[in-house]
PDB file of C-alpha atoms in Angstrom:
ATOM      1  CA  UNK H   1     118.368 106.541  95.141  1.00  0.00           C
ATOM      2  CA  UNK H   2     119.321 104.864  92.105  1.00  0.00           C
ATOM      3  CA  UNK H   3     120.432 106.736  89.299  1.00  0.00           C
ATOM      4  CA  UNK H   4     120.560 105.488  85.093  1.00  0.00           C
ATOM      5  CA  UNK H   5     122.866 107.881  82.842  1.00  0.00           C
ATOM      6  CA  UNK H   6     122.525 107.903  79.340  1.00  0.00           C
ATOM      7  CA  UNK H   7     124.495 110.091  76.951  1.00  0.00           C
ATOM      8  CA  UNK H   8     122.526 113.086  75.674  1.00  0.00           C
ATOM      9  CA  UNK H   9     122.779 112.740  71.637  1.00  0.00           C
ATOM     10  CA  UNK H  10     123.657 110.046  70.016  1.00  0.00           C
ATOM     11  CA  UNK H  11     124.171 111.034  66.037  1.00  0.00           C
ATOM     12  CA  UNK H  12     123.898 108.087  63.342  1.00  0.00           C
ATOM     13  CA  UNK H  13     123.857 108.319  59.400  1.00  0.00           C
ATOM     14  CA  UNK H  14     120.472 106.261  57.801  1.00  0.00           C
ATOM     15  CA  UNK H  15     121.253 102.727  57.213  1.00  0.00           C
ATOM     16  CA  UNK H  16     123.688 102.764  60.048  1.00  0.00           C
ATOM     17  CA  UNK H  17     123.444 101.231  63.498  1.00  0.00           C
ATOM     18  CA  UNK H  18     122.624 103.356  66.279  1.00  0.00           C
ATOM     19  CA  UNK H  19     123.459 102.408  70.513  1.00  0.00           C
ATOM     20  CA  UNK H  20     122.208 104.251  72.859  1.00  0.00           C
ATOM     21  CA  UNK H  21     123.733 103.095  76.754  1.00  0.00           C
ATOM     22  CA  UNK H  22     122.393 102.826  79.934  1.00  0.00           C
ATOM     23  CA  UNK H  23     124.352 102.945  83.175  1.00  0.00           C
ATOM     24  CA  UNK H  24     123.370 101.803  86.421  1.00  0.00           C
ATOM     25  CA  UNK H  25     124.814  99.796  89.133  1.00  0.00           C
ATOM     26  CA  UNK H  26     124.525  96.432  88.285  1.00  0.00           C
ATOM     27  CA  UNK H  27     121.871  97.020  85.952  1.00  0.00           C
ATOM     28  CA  UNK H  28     122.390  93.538  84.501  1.00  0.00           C
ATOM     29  CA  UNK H  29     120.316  92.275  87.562  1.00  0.00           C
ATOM     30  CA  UNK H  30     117.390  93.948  86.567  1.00  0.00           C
ATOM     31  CA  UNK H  31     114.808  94.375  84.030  1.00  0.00           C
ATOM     32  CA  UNK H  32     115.458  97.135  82.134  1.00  0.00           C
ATOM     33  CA  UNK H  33     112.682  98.591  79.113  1.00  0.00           C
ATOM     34  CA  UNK H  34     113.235 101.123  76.349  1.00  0.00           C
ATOM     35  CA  UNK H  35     110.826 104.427  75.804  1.00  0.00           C
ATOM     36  CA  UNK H  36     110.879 106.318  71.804  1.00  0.00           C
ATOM     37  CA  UNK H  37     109.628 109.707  71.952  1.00  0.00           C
ATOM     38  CA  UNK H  38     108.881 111.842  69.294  1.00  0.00           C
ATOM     39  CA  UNK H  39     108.317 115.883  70.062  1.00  0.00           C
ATOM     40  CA  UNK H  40     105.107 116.625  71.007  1.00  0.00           C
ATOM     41  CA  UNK H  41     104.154 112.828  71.457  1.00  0.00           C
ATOM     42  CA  UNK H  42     103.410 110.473  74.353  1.00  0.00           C
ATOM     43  CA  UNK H  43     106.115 107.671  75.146  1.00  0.00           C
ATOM     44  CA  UNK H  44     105.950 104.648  73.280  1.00  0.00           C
ATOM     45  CA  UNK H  45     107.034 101.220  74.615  1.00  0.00           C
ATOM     46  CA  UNK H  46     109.735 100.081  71.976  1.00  0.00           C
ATOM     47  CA  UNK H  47     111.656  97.259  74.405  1.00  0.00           C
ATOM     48  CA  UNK H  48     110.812  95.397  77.546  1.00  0.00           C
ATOM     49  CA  UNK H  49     112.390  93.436  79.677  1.00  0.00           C
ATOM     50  CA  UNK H  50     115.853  93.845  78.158  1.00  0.00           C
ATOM     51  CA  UNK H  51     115.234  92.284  74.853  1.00  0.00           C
ATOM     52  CA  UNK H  52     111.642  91.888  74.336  1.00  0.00           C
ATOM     53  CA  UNK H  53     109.615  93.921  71.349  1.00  0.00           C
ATOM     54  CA  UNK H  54     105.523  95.130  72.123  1.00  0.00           C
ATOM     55  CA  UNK H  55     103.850  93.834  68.968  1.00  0.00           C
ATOM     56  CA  UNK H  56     104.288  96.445  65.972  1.00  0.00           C
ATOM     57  CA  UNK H  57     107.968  97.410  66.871  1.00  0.00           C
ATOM     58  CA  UNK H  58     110.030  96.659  63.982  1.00  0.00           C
ATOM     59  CA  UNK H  59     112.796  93.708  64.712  1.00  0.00           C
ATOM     60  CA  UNK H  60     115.523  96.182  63.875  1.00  0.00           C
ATOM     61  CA  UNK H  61     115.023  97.543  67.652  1.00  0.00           C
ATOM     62  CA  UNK H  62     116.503  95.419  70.288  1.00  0.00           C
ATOM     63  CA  UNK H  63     118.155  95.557  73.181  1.00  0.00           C
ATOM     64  CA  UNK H  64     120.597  94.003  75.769  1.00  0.00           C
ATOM     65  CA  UNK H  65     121.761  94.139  78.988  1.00  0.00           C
ATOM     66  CA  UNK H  66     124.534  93.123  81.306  1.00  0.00           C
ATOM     67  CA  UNK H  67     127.120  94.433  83.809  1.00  0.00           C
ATOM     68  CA  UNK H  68     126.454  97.954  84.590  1.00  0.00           C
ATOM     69  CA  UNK H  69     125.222  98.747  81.270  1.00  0.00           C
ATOM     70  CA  UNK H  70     121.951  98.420  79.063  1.00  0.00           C
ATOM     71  CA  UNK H  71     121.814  98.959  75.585  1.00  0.00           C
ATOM     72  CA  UNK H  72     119.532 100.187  73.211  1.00  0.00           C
ATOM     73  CA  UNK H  73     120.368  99.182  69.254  1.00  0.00           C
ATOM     74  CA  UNK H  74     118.337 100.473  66.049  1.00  0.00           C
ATOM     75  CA  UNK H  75     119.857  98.751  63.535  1.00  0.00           C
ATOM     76  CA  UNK H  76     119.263 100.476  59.793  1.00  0.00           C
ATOM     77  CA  UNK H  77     118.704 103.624  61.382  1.00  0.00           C
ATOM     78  CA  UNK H  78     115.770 105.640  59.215  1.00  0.00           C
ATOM     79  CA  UNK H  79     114.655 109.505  59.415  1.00  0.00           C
ATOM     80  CA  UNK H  80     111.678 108.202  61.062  1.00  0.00           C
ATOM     81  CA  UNK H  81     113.826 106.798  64.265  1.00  0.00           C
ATOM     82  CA  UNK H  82     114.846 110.411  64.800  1.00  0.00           C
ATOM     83  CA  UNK H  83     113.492 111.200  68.916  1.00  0.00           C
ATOM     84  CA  UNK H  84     114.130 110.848  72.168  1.00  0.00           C
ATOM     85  CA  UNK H  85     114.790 107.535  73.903  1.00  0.00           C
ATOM     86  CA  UNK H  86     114.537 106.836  77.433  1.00  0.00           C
ATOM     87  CA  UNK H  87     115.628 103.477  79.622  1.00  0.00           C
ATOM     88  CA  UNK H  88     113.764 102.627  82.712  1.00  0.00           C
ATOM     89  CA  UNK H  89     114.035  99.915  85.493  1.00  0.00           C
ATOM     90  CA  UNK H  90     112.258  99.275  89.127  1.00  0.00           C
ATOM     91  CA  UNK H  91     114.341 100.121  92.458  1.00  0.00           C
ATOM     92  CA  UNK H  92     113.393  98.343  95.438  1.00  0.00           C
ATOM     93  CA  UNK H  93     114.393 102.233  96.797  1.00  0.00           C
ATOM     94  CA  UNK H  94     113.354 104.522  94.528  1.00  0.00           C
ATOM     95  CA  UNK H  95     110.386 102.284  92.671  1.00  0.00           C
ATOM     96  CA  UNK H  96     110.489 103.796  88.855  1.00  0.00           C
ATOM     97  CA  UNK H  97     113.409 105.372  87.764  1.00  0.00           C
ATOM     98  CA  UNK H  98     113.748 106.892  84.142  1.00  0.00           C
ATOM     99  CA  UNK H  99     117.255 107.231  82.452  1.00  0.00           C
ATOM    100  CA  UNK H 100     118.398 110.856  81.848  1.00  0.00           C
ATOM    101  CA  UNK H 101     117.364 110.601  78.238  1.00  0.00           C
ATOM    102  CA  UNK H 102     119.238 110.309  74.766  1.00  0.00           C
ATOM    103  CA  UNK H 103     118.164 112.434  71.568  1.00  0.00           C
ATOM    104  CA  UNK H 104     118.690 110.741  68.457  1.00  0.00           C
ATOM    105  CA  UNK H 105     119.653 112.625  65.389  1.00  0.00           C
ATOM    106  CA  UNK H 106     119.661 110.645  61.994  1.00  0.00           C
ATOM    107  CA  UNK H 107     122.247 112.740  60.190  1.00  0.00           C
TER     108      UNK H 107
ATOM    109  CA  UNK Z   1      92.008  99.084  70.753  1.00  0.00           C
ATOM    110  CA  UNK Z   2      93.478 100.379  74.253  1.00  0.00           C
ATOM    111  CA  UNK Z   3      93.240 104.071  74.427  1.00  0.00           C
ATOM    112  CA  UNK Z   4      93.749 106.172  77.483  1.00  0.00           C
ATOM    113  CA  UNK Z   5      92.663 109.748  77.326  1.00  0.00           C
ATOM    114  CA  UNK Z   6      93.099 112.245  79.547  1.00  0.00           C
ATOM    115  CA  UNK Z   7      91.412 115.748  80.274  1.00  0.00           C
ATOM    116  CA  UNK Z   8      92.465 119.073  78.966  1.00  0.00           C
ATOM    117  CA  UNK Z   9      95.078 121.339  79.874  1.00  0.00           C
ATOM    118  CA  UNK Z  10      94.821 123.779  83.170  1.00  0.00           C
ATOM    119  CA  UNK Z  11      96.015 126.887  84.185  1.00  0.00           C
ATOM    120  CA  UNK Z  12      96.365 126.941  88.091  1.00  0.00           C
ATOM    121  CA  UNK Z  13      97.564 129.370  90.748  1.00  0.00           C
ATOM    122  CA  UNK Z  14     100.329 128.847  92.923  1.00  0.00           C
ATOM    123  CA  UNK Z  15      98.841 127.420  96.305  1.00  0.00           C
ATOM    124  CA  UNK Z  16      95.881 125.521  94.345  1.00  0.00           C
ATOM    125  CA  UNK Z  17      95.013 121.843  93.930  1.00  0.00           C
ATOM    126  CA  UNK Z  18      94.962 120.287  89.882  1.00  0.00           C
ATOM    127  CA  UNK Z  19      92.845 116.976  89.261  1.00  0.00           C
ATOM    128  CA  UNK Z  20      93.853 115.263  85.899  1.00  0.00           C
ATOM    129  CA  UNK Z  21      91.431 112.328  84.651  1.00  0.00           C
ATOM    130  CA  UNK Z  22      92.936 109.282  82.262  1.00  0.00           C
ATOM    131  CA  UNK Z  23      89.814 107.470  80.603  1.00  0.00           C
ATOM    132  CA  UNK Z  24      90.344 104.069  80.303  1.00  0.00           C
ATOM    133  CA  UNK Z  25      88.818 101.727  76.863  1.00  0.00           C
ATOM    134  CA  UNK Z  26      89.778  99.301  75.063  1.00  0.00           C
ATOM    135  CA  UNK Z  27      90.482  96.516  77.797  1.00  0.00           C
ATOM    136  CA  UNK Z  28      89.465  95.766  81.043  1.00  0.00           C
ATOM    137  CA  UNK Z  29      90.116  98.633  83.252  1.00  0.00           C
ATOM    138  CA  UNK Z  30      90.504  97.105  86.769  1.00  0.00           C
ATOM    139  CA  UNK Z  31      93.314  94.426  85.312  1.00  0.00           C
ATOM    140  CA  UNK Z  32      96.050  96.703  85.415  1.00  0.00           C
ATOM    141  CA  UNK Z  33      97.599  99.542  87.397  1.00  0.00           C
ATOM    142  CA  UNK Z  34      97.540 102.950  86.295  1.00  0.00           C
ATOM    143  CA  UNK Z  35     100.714 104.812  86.610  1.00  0.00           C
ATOM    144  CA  UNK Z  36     101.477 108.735  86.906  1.00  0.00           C
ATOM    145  CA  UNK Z  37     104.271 110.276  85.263  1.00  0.00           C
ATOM    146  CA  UNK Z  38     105.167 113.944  84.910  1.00  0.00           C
ATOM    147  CA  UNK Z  39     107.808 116.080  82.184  1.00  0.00           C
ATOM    148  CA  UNK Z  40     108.427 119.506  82.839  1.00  0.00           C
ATOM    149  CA  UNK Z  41     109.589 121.126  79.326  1.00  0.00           C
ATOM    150  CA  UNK Z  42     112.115 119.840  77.898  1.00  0.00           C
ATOM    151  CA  UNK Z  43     113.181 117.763  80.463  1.00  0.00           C
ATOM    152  CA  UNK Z  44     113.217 114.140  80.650  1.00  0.00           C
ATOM    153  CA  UNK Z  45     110.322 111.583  82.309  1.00  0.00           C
ATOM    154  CA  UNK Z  46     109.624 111.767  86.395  1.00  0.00           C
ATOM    155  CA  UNK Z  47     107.795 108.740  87.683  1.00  0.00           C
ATOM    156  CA  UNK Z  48     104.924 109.989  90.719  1.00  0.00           C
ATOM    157  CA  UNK Z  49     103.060 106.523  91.497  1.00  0.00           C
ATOM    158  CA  UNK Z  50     100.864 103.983  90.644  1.00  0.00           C
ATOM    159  CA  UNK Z  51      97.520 102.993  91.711  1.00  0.00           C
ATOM    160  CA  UNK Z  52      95.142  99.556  91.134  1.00  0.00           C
ATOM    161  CA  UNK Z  53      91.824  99.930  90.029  1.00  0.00           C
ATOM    162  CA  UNK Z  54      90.919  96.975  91.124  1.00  0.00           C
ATOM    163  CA  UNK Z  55      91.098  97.574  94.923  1.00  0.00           C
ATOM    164  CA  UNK Z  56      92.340 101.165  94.933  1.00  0.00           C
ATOM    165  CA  UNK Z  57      95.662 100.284  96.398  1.00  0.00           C
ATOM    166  CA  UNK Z  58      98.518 103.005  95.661  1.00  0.00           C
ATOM    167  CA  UNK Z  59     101.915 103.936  95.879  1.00  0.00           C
ATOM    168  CA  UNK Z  60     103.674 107.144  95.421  1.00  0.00           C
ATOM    169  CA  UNK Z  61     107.154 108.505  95.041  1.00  0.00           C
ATOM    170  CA  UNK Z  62     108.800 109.579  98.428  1.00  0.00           C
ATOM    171  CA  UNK Z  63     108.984 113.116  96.432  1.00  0.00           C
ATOM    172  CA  UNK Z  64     105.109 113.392  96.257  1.00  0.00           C
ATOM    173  CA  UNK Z  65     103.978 111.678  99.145  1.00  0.00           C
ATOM    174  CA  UNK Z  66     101.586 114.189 100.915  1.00  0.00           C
ATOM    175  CA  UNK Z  67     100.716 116.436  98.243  1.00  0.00           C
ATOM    176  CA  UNK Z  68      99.287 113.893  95.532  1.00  0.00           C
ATOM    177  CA  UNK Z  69      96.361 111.504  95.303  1.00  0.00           C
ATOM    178  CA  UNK Z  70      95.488 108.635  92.929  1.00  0.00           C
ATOM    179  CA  UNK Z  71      91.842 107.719  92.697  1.00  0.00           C
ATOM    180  CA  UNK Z  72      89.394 105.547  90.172  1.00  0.00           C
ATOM    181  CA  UNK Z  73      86.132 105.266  88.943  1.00  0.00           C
ATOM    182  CA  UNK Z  74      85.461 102.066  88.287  1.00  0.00           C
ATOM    183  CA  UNK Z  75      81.858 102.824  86.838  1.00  0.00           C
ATOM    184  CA  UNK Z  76      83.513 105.136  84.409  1.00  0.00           C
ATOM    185  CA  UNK Z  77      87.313 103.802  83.485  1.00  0.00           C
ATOM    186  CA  UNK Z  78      88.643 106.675  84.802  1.00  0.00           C
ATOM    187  CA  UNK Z  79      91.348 107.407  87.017  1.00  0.00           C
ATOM    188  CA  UNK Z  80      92.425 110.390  88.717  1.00  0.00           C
ATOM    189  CA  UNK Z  81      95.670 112.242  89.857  1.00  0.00           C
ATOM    190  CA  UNK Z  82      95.278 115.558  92.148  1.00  0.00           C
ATOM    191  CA  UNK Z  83      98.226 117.282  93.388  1.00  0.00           C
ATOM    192  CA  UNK Z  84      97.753 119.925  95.895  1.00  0.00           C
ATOM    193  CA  UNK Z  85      99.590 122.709  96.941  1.00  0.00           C
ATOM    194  CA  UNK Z  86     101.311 123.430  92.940  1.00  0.00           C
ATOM    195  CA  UNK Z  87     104.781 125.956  92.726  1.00  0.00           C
ATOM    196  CA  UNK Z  88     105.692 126.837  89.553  1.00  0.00           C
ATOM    197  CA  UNK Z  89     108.044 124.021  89.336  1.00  0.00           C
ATOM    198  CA  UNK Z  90     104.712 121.516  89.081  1.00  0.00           C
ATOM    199  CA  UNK Z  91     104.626 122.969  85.669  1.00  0.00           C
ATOM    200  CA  UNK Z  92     104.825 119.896  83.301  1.00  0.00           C
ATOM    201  CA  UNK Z  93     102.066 118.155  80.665  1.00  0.00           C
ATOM    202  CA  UNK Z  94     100.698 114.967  83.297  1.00  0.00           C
ATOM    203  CA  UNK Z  95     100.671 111.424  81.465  1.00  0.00           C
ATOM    204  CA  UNK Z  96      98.977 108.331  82.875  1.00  0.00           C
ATOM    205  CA  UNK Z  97     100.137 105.002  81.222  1.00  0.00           C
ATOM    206  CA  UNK Z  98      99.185 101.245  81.940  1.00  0.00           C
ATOM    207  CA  UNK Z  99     101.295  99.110  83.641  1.00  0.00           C
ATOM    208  CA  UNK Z 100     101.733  96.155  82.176  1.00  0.00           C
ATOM    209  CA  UNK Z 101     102.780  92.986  84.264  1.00  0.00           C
ATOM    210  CA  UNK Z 102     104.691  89.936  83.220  1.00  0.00           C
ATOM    211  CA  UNK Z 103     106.086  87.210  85.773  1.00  0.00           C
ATOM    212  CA  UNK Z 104     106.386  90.839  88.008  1.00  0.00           C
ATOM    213  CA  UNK Z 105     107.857  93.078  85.654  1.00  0.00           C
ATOM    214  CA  UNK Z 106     106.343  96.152  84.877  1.00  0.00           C
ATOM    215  CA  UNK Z 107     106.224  97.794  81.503  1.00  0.00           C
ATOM    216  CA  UNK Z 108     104.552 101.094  80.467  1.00  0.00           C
ATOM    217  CA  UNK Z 109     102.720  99.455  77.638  1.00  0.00           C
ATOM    218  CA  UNK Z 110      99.984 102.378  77.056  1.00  0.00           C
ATOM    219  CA  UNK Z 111     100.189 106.396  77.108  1.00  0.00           C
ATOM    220  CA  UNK Z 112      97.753 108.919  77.345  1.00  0.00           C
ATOM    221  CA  UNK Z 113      98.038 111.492  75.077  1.00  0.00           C
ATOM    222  CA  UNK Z 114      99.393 114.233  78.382  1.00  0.00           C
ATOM    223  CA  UNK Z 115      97.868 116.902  80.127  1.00  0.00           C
ATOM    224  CA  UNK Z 116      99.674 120.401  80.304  1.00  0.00           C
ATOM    225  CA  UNK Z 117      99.579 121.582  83.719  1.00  0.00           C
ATOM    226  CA  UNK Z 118     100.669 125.225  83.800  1.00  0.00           C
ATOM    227  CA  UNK Z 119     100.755 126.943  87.510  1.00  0.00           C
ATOM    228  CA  UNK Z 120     101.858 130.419  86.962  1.00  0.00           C
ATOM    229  CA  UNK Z 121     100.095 133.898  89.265  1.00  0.00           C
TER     230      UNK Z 121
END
């Protein structure tokens, strides 16, 4: 089955830049999208397709991807941004896979 | 606006069957697949299968195959997710979300707002 590892915190001051990884073998062949969730809340779409923003995601959340590694970045990193995050791609053998998770903490 | 909600939370018996509903408004409901995905507490997101509205076709994760069901109501916007036979490790709020498809890649582009599942004697 295929497996994505994140790390589980990620710490970041506000105003700073924030990148959260995503490893998977050769993940740079696949679409990967990007999942913010708060405590208590539903998952919200926050990047698709790599790079791509849903309408109403501010432009300071993007994303990349190449190698064996995605990455998430929140650039000017605000209280608000505080949750988890969560990468996810399709696997012709194991369909939807979810990373492991990373909790942000705004410091 | 798209809004899926979903039906309250259960309390179920070890052995027994739960059936969650996701109500579907906002857009048209056979257009897109419906997708199942479970979090026990604090743990992360566990994908369980998708189904189509549109001709009921579904697919589930090798881990639930045989002990969960996706239907729909196409009168109603609803869609369903039973899984039979619950231990306590089923325990875990239930979320349906849209999938959303673009040149064959599939986002989760809508959430319900979860269903808490709780099997416990």
């Amino acid at each position: 089955s295929y497996v994505l590892t994140q790390p589980p915190s990620v710490s970041v001051a506000p105003g700073q830049t924030a990148r959260i990884t995503c490893g998977g073998n050769n993940i740079g062949s696949k679409s990967v999208h990007w999942y913010q969730q708060k405590p208590g809340q539903a998952p919200v779409l926050v990047v698709y397709d790599d790079s791509d923003r849903p309408s109403g995601i501010p432009e300071r959340f993007s994303g990349s991807n190449s190698g064996n590694t995605a990455t998430l970045t929140i650039s000017r990193v605000e209280a608000g941004d505080e949750a988890d995050y969560y990468c996810q791609v399709w696997d012709s053998s194991s369909d939807y896979v979810f990373g492991t998770g990373t909790k942000v903490t705004v410091l | 606006q798209v809004q899926l909600v979903q039906s309250g939370a259960e309390v179920k018996k070890p052995g027994a069957s739960v059936k969650v509903s996701c109500k579907a408004s906002g857009y048209t409901f056979t257009s897109y697949d419906i997708n199942w995905v479970r979090q026990a507490t604090g743990q992360g997101l566990e994908w369980m299968g998708w189904m189509n509205p549109n001709s009921g076709n579904t697919g589930y994760a090798q881990k639930f195959q045989g002990r969960v069901t996706m239907t729909r109501n196409t009168s109603i916007s609803t869609a369903y997710m039973e899984l039979s036979s619950l231990r306590s490790e089923d325990t875990a709020v239930y979320y349906c979300a849209r999938g959303r498809s673009i040149f064959g890649v599939v986002s989760f582009d809508y959430w319900g707002q979860g269903t808490l599942v709780t099997v416990s004697s």
